[in-house]
PDB file of C-alpha atoms in Angstrom:
ATOM      1  CA  ASN A   1      -1.415  11.960  30.748  1.00  0.00           C
ATOM      2  CA  ALA A   2       1.329  10.017  29.124  1.00  0.00           C
ATOM      3  CA  GLY A   3      -1.406   7.872  27.899  1.00  0.00           C
ATOM      4  CA  VAL A   4       0.637   4.485  26.347  1.00  0.00           C
ATOM      5  CA  THR A   5       4.451   4.363  26.395  1.00  0.00           C
ATOM      6  CA  GLN A   6       6.293   1.489  24.904  1.00  0.00           C
ATOM      7  CA  THR A   7       9.947   0.999  25.316  1.00  0.00           C
ATOM      8  CA  PRO A   8      12.701   0.821  23.758  1.00  0.00           C
ATOM      9  CA  LYS A   9      12.029   2.437  19.437  1.00  0.00           C
ATOM     10  CA  PHE A  10      13.801   1.023  18.309  1.00  0.00           C
ATOM     11  CA  ARG A  11      16.723  -2.198  18.751  1.00  0.00           C
ATOM     12  CA  ILE A  12      18.537  -5.023  16.137  1.00  0.00           C
ATOM     13  CA  LEU A  13      18.654  -8.053  17.807  1.00  0.00           C
ATOM     14  CA  LYS A  14      20.944 -10.771  16.910  1.00  0.00           C
ATOM     15  CA  ILE A  15      19.642 -14.038  16.322  1.00  0.00           C
ATOM     16  CA  GLY A  16      18.529 -16.411  19.633  1.00  0.00           C
ATOM     17  CA  GLN A  17      19.179 -13.564  21.550  1.00  0.00           C
ATOM     18  CA  SER A  18      16.014 -12.022  24.450  1.00  0.00           C
ATOM     19  CA  MET A  19      14.431  -8.835  24.822  1.00  0.00           C
ATOM     20  CA  THR A  20      11.429  -8.223  26.458  1.00  0.00           C
ATOM     21  CA  LEU A  21       9.423  -5.042  24.839  1.00  0.00           C
ATOM     22  CA  GLN A  22       8.044  -3.012  27.858  1.00  0.00           C
ATOM     23  CA  CYS A  23       4.240  -1.324  27.745  1.00  0.00           C
ATOM     24  CA  THR A  24       2.678   0.889  30.608  1.00  0.00           C
ATOM     25  CA  GLN A  25      -0.541   2.989  30.327  1.00  0.00           C
ATOM     26  CA  ASP A  26      -1.514   5.663  32.420  1.00  0.00           C
ATOM     27  CA  MET A  27      -4.976   5.820  32.001  1.00  0.00           C
ATOM     28  CA  ASN A  28      -6.193   2.421  34.225  1.00  0.00           C
ATOM     29  CA  HIS A  29      -7.194   1.061  30.872  1.00  0.00           C
ATOM     30  CA  ASN A  30      -8.305  -2.836  31.897  1.00  0.00           C
ATOM     31  CA  TYR A  31      -8.048  -4.591  28.423  1.00  0.00           C
ATOM     32  CA  MET A  32      -4.207  -4.425  26.939  1.00  0.00           C
ATOM     33  CA  TYR A  33      -3.018  -5.637  23.240  1.00  0.00           C
ATOM     34  CA  TRP A  34       0.039  -6.457  21.497  1.00  0.00           C
ATOM     35  CA  TYR A  35       0.349  -5.765  17.877  1.00  0.00           C
ATOM     36  CA  ARG A  36       2.662  -7.033  14.939  1.00  0.00           C
ATOM     37  CA  GLN A  37       2.931  -4.662  11.972  1.00  0.00           C
ATOM     38  CA  ASP A  38       4.654  -6.195   9.052  1.00  0.00           C
ATOM     39  CA  PRO A  39       6.367  -4.003   6.686  1.00  0.00           C
ATOM     40  CA  GLY A  40       2.896  -3.009   4.429  1.00  0.00           C
ATOM     41  CA  MET A  41       0.836  -4.583   6.027  1.00  0.00           C
ATOM     42  CA  GLY A  42      -1.566  -4.632   8.464  1.00  0.00           C
ATOM     43  CA  LEU A  43      -1.488  -4.708  12.640  1.00  0.00           C
ATOM     44  CA  LYS A  44      -1.663  -8.928  13.829  1.00  0.00           C
ATOM     45  CA  LEU A  45      -2.474 -10.003  17.871  1.00  0.00           C
ATOM     46  CA  ILE A  46       0.348 -11.327  19.314  1.00  0.00           C
ATOM     47  CA  TYR A  47      -1.486 -11.353  22.543  1.00  0.00           C
ATOM     48  CA  TYR A  48      -3.949  -9.721  24.834  1.00  0.00           C
ATOM     49  CA  SER A  49      -4.423  -9.011  28.239  1.00  0.00           C
ATOM     50  CA  VAL A  50      -8.558  -8.280  30.059  1.00  0.00           C
ATOM     51  CA  GLY A  51      -6.785  -7.376  33.565  1.00  0.00           C
ATOM     52  CA  ALA A  52      -4.407  -7.754  35.797  1.00  0.00           C
ATOM     53  CA  GLY A  53      -3.224 -11.602  36.159  1.00  0.00           C
ATOM     54  CA  ILE A  54      -4.862 -12.402  32.893  1.00  0.00           C
ATOM     55  CA  THR A  55      -4.041 -12.878  29.903  1.00  0.00           C
ATOM     56  CA  ASP A  56      -4.519 -14.945  26.690  1.00  0.00           C
ATOM     57  CA  LYS A  57      -3.027 -15.621  23.133  1.00  0.00           C
ATOM     58  CA  GLY A  58      -3.674 -13.882  19.782  1.00  0.00           C
ATOM     59  CA  GLU A  59      -3.715 -14.767  16.293  1.00  0.00           C
ATOM     60  CA  VAL A  60       0.357 -15.895  16.090  1.00  0.00           C
ATOM     61  CA  PRO A  61       1.124 -16.231  19.748  1.00  0.00           C
ATOM     62  CA  ASN A  62       4.767 -18.882  18.872  1.00  0.00           C
ATOM     63  CA  GLY A  63       7.794 -17.155  20.107  1.00  0.00           C
ATOM     64  CA  TYR A  64       6.414 -14.644  22.508  1.00  0.00           C
ATOM     65  CA  ASN A  65       5.502 -14.771  26.065  1.00  0.00           C
ATOM     66  CA  VAL A  66       3.723 -11.766  28.095  1.00  0.00           C
ATOM     67  CA  SER A  67       2.538 -10.893  31.993  1.00  0.00           C
ATOM     68  CA  ARG A  68       0.284  -9.001  33.515  1.00  0.00           C
ATOM     69  CA  SER A  69       0.947  -8.166  37.065  1.00  0.00           C
ATOM     70  CA  THR A  70      -0.587  -4.403  37.748  1.00  0.00           C
ATOM     71  CA  THR A  71      -2.533  -2.476  35.521  1.00  0.00           C
ATOM     72  CA  GLU A  72      -0.500  -0.597  34.503  1.00  0.00           C
ATOM     73  CA  ASP A  73       2.432  -2.676  32.822  1.00  0.00           C
ATOM     74  CA  PHE A  74       1.994  -5.476  29.921  1.00  0.00           C
ATOM     75  CA  PRO A  75       5.269  -6.210  28.613  1.00  0.00           C
ATOM     76  CA  LEU A  76       6.111  -8.752  25.655  1.00  0.00           C
ATOM     77  CA  ARG A  77       8.644 -10.953  25.917  1.00  0.00           C
ATOM     78  CA  LEU A  78      10.758 -12.498  23.276  1.00  0.00           C
ATOM     79  CA  GLU A  79      13.086 -15.720  23.326  1.00  0.00           C
ATOM     80  CA  LEU A  80      15.245 -16.870  21.501  1.00  0.00           C
ATOM     81  CA  ALA A  81      14.855 -14.216  18.599  1.00  0.00           C
ATOM     82  CA  ALA A  82      14.553 -15.064  15.035  1.00  0.00           C
ATOM     83  CA  PRO A  83      14.612 -12.863  11.602  1.00  0.00           C
ATOM     84  CA  SER A  84      11.527 -13.842  11.193  1.00  0.00           C
ATOM     85  CA  GLN A  85      10.182 -12.117  14.510  1.00  0.00           C
ATOM     86  CA  THR A  86      11.305  -8.299  13.027  1.00  0.00           C
ATOM     87  CA  SER A  87       8.441  -6.465  13.039  1.00  0.00           C
ATOM     88  CA  VAL A  88       6.862  -3.272  14.239  1.00  0.00           C
ATOM     89  CA  TYR A  89       5.525  -3.304  17.500  1.00  0.00           C
ATOM     90  CA  PHE A  90       2.602  -2.183  18.906  1.00  0.00           C
ATOM     91  CA  CYS A  91       0.863  -2.008  22.532  1.00  0.00           C
ATOM     92  CA  ALA A  92      -2.863  -0.776  23.212  1.00  0.00           C
ATOM     93  CA  SER A  93      -5.150  -0.141  25.670  1.00  0.00           C
ATOM     94  CA  ILE A  94      -9.075   0.067  25.273  1.00  0.00           C
ATOM     95  CA  GLN A  95     -11.386   1.365  28.703  1.00  0.00           C
ATOM     96  CA  ARG A  96     -13.645  -1.487  30.179  1.00  0.00           C
ATOM     97  CA  SER A  97     -16.407  -0.391  27.292  1.00  0.00           C
ATOM     98  CA  LEU A  98     -17.599  -1.504  24.091  1.00  0.00           C
ATOM     99  CA  GLY A  99     -16.733   1.656  20.990  1.00  0.00           C
ATOM    100  CA  THR A 100     -14.326   3.347  22.887  1.00  0.00           C
ATOM    101  CA  GLU A 101     -10.729   4.822  20.853  1.00  0.00           C
ATOM    102  CA  ALA A 102      -7.720   1.989  21.836  1.00  0.00           C
ATOM    103  CA  PHE A 103      -4.748   4.033  22.681  1.00  0.00           C
ATOM    104  CA  PHE A 104      -1.640   3.059  20.587  1.00  0.00           C
ATOM    105  CA  GLY A 105       2.141   3.802  22.239  1.00  0.00           C
ATOM    106  CA  GLN A 106       4.574   4.874  19.493  1.00  0.00           C
ATOM    107  CA  GLY A 107       5.773   1.108  18.317  1.00  0.00           C
ATOM    108  CA  THR A 108       8.953  -0.470  18.578  1.00  0.00           C
ATOM    109  CA  ARG A 109      10.944  -1.320  15.106  1.00  0.00           C
ATOM    110  CA  LEU A 110      12.651  -4.139  15.398  1.00  0.00           C
ATOM    111  CA  THR A 111      15.206  -5.824  13.380  1.00  0.00           C
ATOM    112  CA  VAL A 112      16.869  -9.374  14.318  1.00  0.00           C
ATOM    113  CA  VAL A 113      19.688 -10.287  11.953  1.00  0.00           C
TER     114      VAL A 113
ATOM    115  CA  ALA B   1     -13.088 -15.654  15.169  1.00  0.00           C
ATOM    116  CA  GLN B   2     -13.838 -12.276  13.912  1.00  0.00           C
ATOM    117  CA  THR B   3     -12.139 -11.542  10.427  1.00  0.00           C
ATOM    118  CA  VAL B   4     -11.786  -8.038   8.729  1.00  0.00           C
ATOM    119  CA  THR B   5     -10.637  -7.543   4.949  1.00  0.00           C
ATOM    120  CA  GLN B   6      -9.712  -4.758   3.155  1.00  0.00           C
ATOM    121  CA  SER B   7      -9.485  -5.456  -0.622  1.00  0.00           C
ATOM    122  CA  GLN B   8      -7.668  -1.944  -1.704  1.00  0.00           C
ATOM    123  CA  PRO B   9      -4.217  -2.369  -1.050  1.00  0.00           C
ATOM    124  CA  GLU B  10      -3.448   0.950  -2.426  1.00  0.00           C
ATOM    125  CA  MET B  11      -5.538   3.408  -3.636  1.00  0.00           C
ATOM    126  CA  SER B  12      -4.699   7.117  -4.990  1.00  0.00           C
ATOM    127  CA  VAL B  13      -6.649  10.483  -5.014  1.00  0.00           C
ATOM    128  CA  GLN B  14      -6.707  13.975  -6.753  1.00  0.00           C
ATOM    129  CA  GLU B  15      -6.425  16.832  -3.856  1.00  0.00           C
ATOM    130  CA  ALA B  16     -10.014  17.602  -3.293  1.00  0.00           C
ATOM    131  CA  GLU B  17     -11.489  14.964  -4.525  1.00  0.00           C
ATOM    132  CA  THR B  18     -13.497  12.494  -2.916  1.00  0.00           C
ATOM    133  CA  VAL B  19     -12.513   8.739  -2.818  1.00  0.00           C
ATOM    134  CA  THR B  20     -13.851   5.447  -0.817  1.00  0.00           C
ATOM    135  CA  LEU B  21     -12.422   2.933   1.376  1.00  0.00           C
ATOM    136  CA  SER B  22     -13.482  -0.915   1.071  1.00  0.00           C
ATOM    137  CA  CYS B  23     -13.434  -2.802   4.805  1.00  0.00           C
ATOM    138  CA  THR B  24     -15.761  -6.730   4.543  1.00  0.00           C
ATOM    139  CA  TYR B  25     -16.054  -8.502   8.219  1.00  0.00           C
ATOM    140  CA  ASP B  26     -16.770 -12.244   9.013  1.00  0.00           C
ATOM    141  CA  THR B  27     -18.485 -12.392  12.557  1.00  0.00           C
ATOM    142  CA  SER B  28     -21.809 -13.844  14.295  1.00  0.00           C
ATOM    143  CA  GLU B  29     -22.283 -11.261  16.516  1.00  0.00           C
ATOM    144  CA  ASN B  30     -25.454  -8.183  16.350  1.00  0.00           C
ATOM    145  CA  ASN B  31     -24.027  -6.241  18.046  1.00  0.00           C
ATOM    146  CA  TYR B  32     -20.667  -5.171  17.827  1.00  0.00           C
ATOM    147  CA  TYR B  33     -18.213  -1.867  16.827  1.00  0.00           C
ATOM    148  CA  LEU B  34     -16.296  -1.383  13.887  1.00  0.00           C
ATOM    149  CA  PHE B  35     -13.653   1.658  13.318  1.00  0.00           C
ATOM    150  CA  TRP B  36     -11.067   3.356  10.508  1.00  0.00           C
ATOM    151  CA  TYR B  37      -7.905   3.971  12.296  1.00  0.00           C
ATOM    152  CA  LYS B  38      -5.680   6.499  10.134  1.00  0.00           C
ATOM    153  CA  GLN B  39      -2.033   5.423  10.445  1.00  0.00           C
ATOM    154  CA  PRO B  40       0.348   7.865   9.564  1.00  0.00           C
ATOM    155  CA  PRO B  41       4.044   7.799   8.456  1.00  0.00           C
ATOM    156  CA  SER B  42       5.138   9.152  11.989  1.00  0.00           C
ATOM    157  CA  ARG B  43       2.991   5.374  12.750  1.00  0.00           C
ATOM    158  CA  GLN B  44       0.488   7.140  15.388  1.00  0.00           C
ATOM    159  CA  MET B  45      -3.037   5.045  15.080  1.00  0.00           C
ATOM    160  CA  ILE B  46      -5.315   7.660  14.695  1.00  0.00           C
ATOM    161  CA  LEU B  47      -9.402   7.381  15.141  1.00  0.00           C
ATOM    162  CA  VAL B  48     -10.990   8.637  12.016  1.00  0.00           C
ATOM    163  CA  ILE B  49     -14.200   7.401  12.759  1.00  0.00           C
ATOM    164  CA  ARG B  50     -16.533   4.146  14.600  1.00  0.00           C
ATOM    165  CA  GLN B  51     -19.846   3.070  13.764  1.00  0.00           C
ATOM    166  CA  GLU B  52     -22.286   1.132  16.160  1.00  0.00           C
ATOM    167  CA  ALA B  53     -23.750  -1.449  14.587  1.00  0.00           C
ATOM    168  CA  TYR B  54     -27.154  -1.318  15.911  1.00  0.00           C
ATOM    169  CA  LYS B  55     -27.040   2.228  14.451  1.00  0.00           C
ATOM    170  CA  GLN B  56     -28.872   1.891  11.145  1.00  0.00           C
ATOM    171  CA  GLN B  57     -27.480   5.683  10.714  1.00  0.00           C
ATOM    172  CA  ASN B  58     -24.439   6.049   8.886  1.00  0.00           C
ATOM    173  CA  ALA B  59     -21.230   7.596  11.398  1.00  0.00           C
ATOM    174  CA  THR B  60     -20.173  11.567   9.909  1.00  0.00           C
ATOM    175  CA  GLU B  61     -17.132  13.243  11.247  1.00  0.00           C
ATOM    176  CA  ASN B  62     -16.149  16.244   9.129  1.00  0.00           C
ATOM    177  CA  ARG B  63     -14.832  15.143   5.813  1.00  0.00           C
ATOM    178  CA  PHE B  64     -15.245  11.037   6.694  1.00  0.00           C
ATOM    179  CA  SER B  65     -18.300   9.744   6.720  1.00  0.00           C
ATOM    180  CA  VAL B  66     -19.048   5.459   6.244  1.00  0.00           C
ATOM    181  CA  ASN B  67     -21.566   3.434   4.601  1.00  0.00           C
ATOM    182  CA  PHE B  68     -22.471   0.730   7.240  1.00  0.00           C
ATOM    183  CA  GLN B  69     -24.471  -2.127   5.441  1.00  0.00           C
ATOM    184  CA  LYS B  70     -25.066  -4.365   7.770  1.00  0.00           C
ATOM    185  CA  ALA B  71     -26.412  -7.661   5.743  1.00  0.00           C
ATOM    186  CA  ALA B  72     -24.015  -7.068   3.430  1.00  0.00           C
ATOM    187  CA  LYS B  73     -21.455  -6.975   6.417  1.00  0.00           C
ATOM    188  CA  SER B  74     -19.348  -3.741   4.767  1.00  0.00           C
ATOM    189  CA  PHE B  75     -18.316  -0.928   5.811  1.00  0.00           C
ATOM    190  CA  SER B  76     -16.592   1.252   3.904  1.00  0.00           C
ATOM    191  CA  LEU B  77     -15.152   5.006   4.442  1.00  0.00           C
ATOM    192  CA  LYS B  78     -15.304   8.051   2.181  1.00  0.00           C
ATOM    193  CA  ILE B  79     -13.201  10.993   2.638  1.00  0.00           C
ATOM    194  CA  SER B  80     -14.421  13.990   0.667  1.00  0.00           C
ATOM    195  CA  ASP B  81     -12.570  17.219  -0.261  1.00  0.00           C
ATOM    196  CA  SER B  82      -9.068  14.523   0.129  1.00  0.00           C
ATOM    197  CA  GLN B  83      -6.237  16.751   1.640  1.00  0.00           C
ATOM    198  CA  LEU B  84      -2.483  16.093   1.412  1.00  0.00           C
ATOM    199  CA  GLY B  85      -2.867  14.892   5.157  1.00  0.00           C
ATOM    200  CA  ASP B  86      -5.016  12.613   4.357  1.00  0.00           C
ATOM    201  CA  THR B  87      -2.077  10.403   2.633  1.00  0.00           C
ATOM    202  CA  ALA B  88      -1.520   7.400   4.988  1.00  0.00           C
ATOM    203  CA  MET B  89      -2.522   4.249   5.809  1.00  0.00           C
ATOM    204  CA  TYR B  90      -5.478   3.170   6.878  1.00  0.00           C
ATOM    205  CA  PHE B  91      -6.908   0.304   8.553  1.00  0.00           C
ATOM    206  CA  CYS B  92     -10.980  -0.793   8.930  1.00  0.00           C
ATOM    207  CA  ALA B  93     -10.941  -2.546  12.404  1.00  0.00           C
ATOM    208  CA  PHE B  94     -13.689  -4.734  14.413  1.00  0.00           C
ATOM    209  CA  GLN B  95     -14.955  -4.891  18.281  1.00  0.00           C
ATOM    210  CA  ASN B  96     -16.488  -7.450  19.116  1.00  0.00           C
ATOM    211  CA  ASN B  97     -19.695  -7.086  21.409  1.00  0.00           C
ATOM    212  CA  ALA B  98     -17.423  -8.394  24.556  1.00  0.00           C
ATOM    213  CA  GLY B  99     -15.064  -5.287  24.085  1.00  0.00           C
ATOM    214  CA  ASN B 100     -11.699  -7.340  24.328  1.00  0.00           C
ATOM    215  CA  MET B 101     -11.454  -7.597  21.243  1.00  0.00           C
ATOM    216  CA  LEU B 102      -9.836  -5.275  18.511  1.00  0.00           C
ATOM    217  CA  THR B 103      -9.391  -6.767  15.160  1.00  0.00           C
ATOM    218  CA  PHE B 104      -7.194  -5.045  12.519  1.00  0.00           C
ATOM    219  CA  GLY B 105      -7.374  -5.179   8.376  1.00  0.00           C
ATOM    220  CA  GLY B 106      -4.814  -5.525   6.163  1.00  0.00           C
ATOM    221  CA  GLY B 107      -5.116  -2.076   5.917  1.00  0.00           C
ATOM    222  CA  THR B 108      -5.242   0.142   2.733  1.00  0.00           C
ATOM    223  CA  ARG B 109      -2.458   2.906   1.690  1.00  0.00           C
ATOM    224  CA  LEU B 110      -4.233   5.847   0.497  1.00  0.00           C
ATOM    225  CA  MET B 111      -1.598   7.845  -1.417  1.00  0.00           C
ATOM    226  CA  VAL B 112      -3.331  11.833  -1.914  1.00  0.00           C
ATOM    227  CA  LYS B 113      -1.599  13.565  -5.241  1.00  0.00           C
ATOM    228  CA  PRO B 114      -2.099  17.608  -4.901  1.00  0.00           C
TER     229      PRO B 114
END
């Protein structure tokens, strides 16, 4: 079981460039999330999805876009990267049941220069 | 929207001693789940313990236990017999009754000293 897989693990972007962070889970989880974690800080919710075709904004959605065409995949798109988007990004998934454990990917460390 | 607050950015404890990490939250819901996650330097997120709001009995998992005070909206984590491997960031998290929102606190960095 691979769990939640994120790619890439590291990336350096120039200001104004775009990229997609990939997230795939093989546990048939309905709920998926993207968080960002700034150095020494907590996790802030960017976007989430409760199922294929359904996405919704979290706390800090500006500058990002998501799609959920399948249950397994939940990519995060950065358009026109800015230094403020330098962070570690985590994808997570949860089974559609209250109280179940969230499974996280290993994170993507993104630096925008 | 729910908020989760961890008021202790950093804490330290001597090996084998006990430490308590604080967490408060704000919600209008009556049923929900609370979690503590551990993030070691590897960045991996590891579930430590969970508590359902309807259960009055505090959850325990080996050396880890919680003090859940529903009326006060408080959910503290006690680590007994601290070990060097407990050194990590600890996050308190709130899951709403619908199960679709998982909100994290700002974290507490715990250092266990030999």
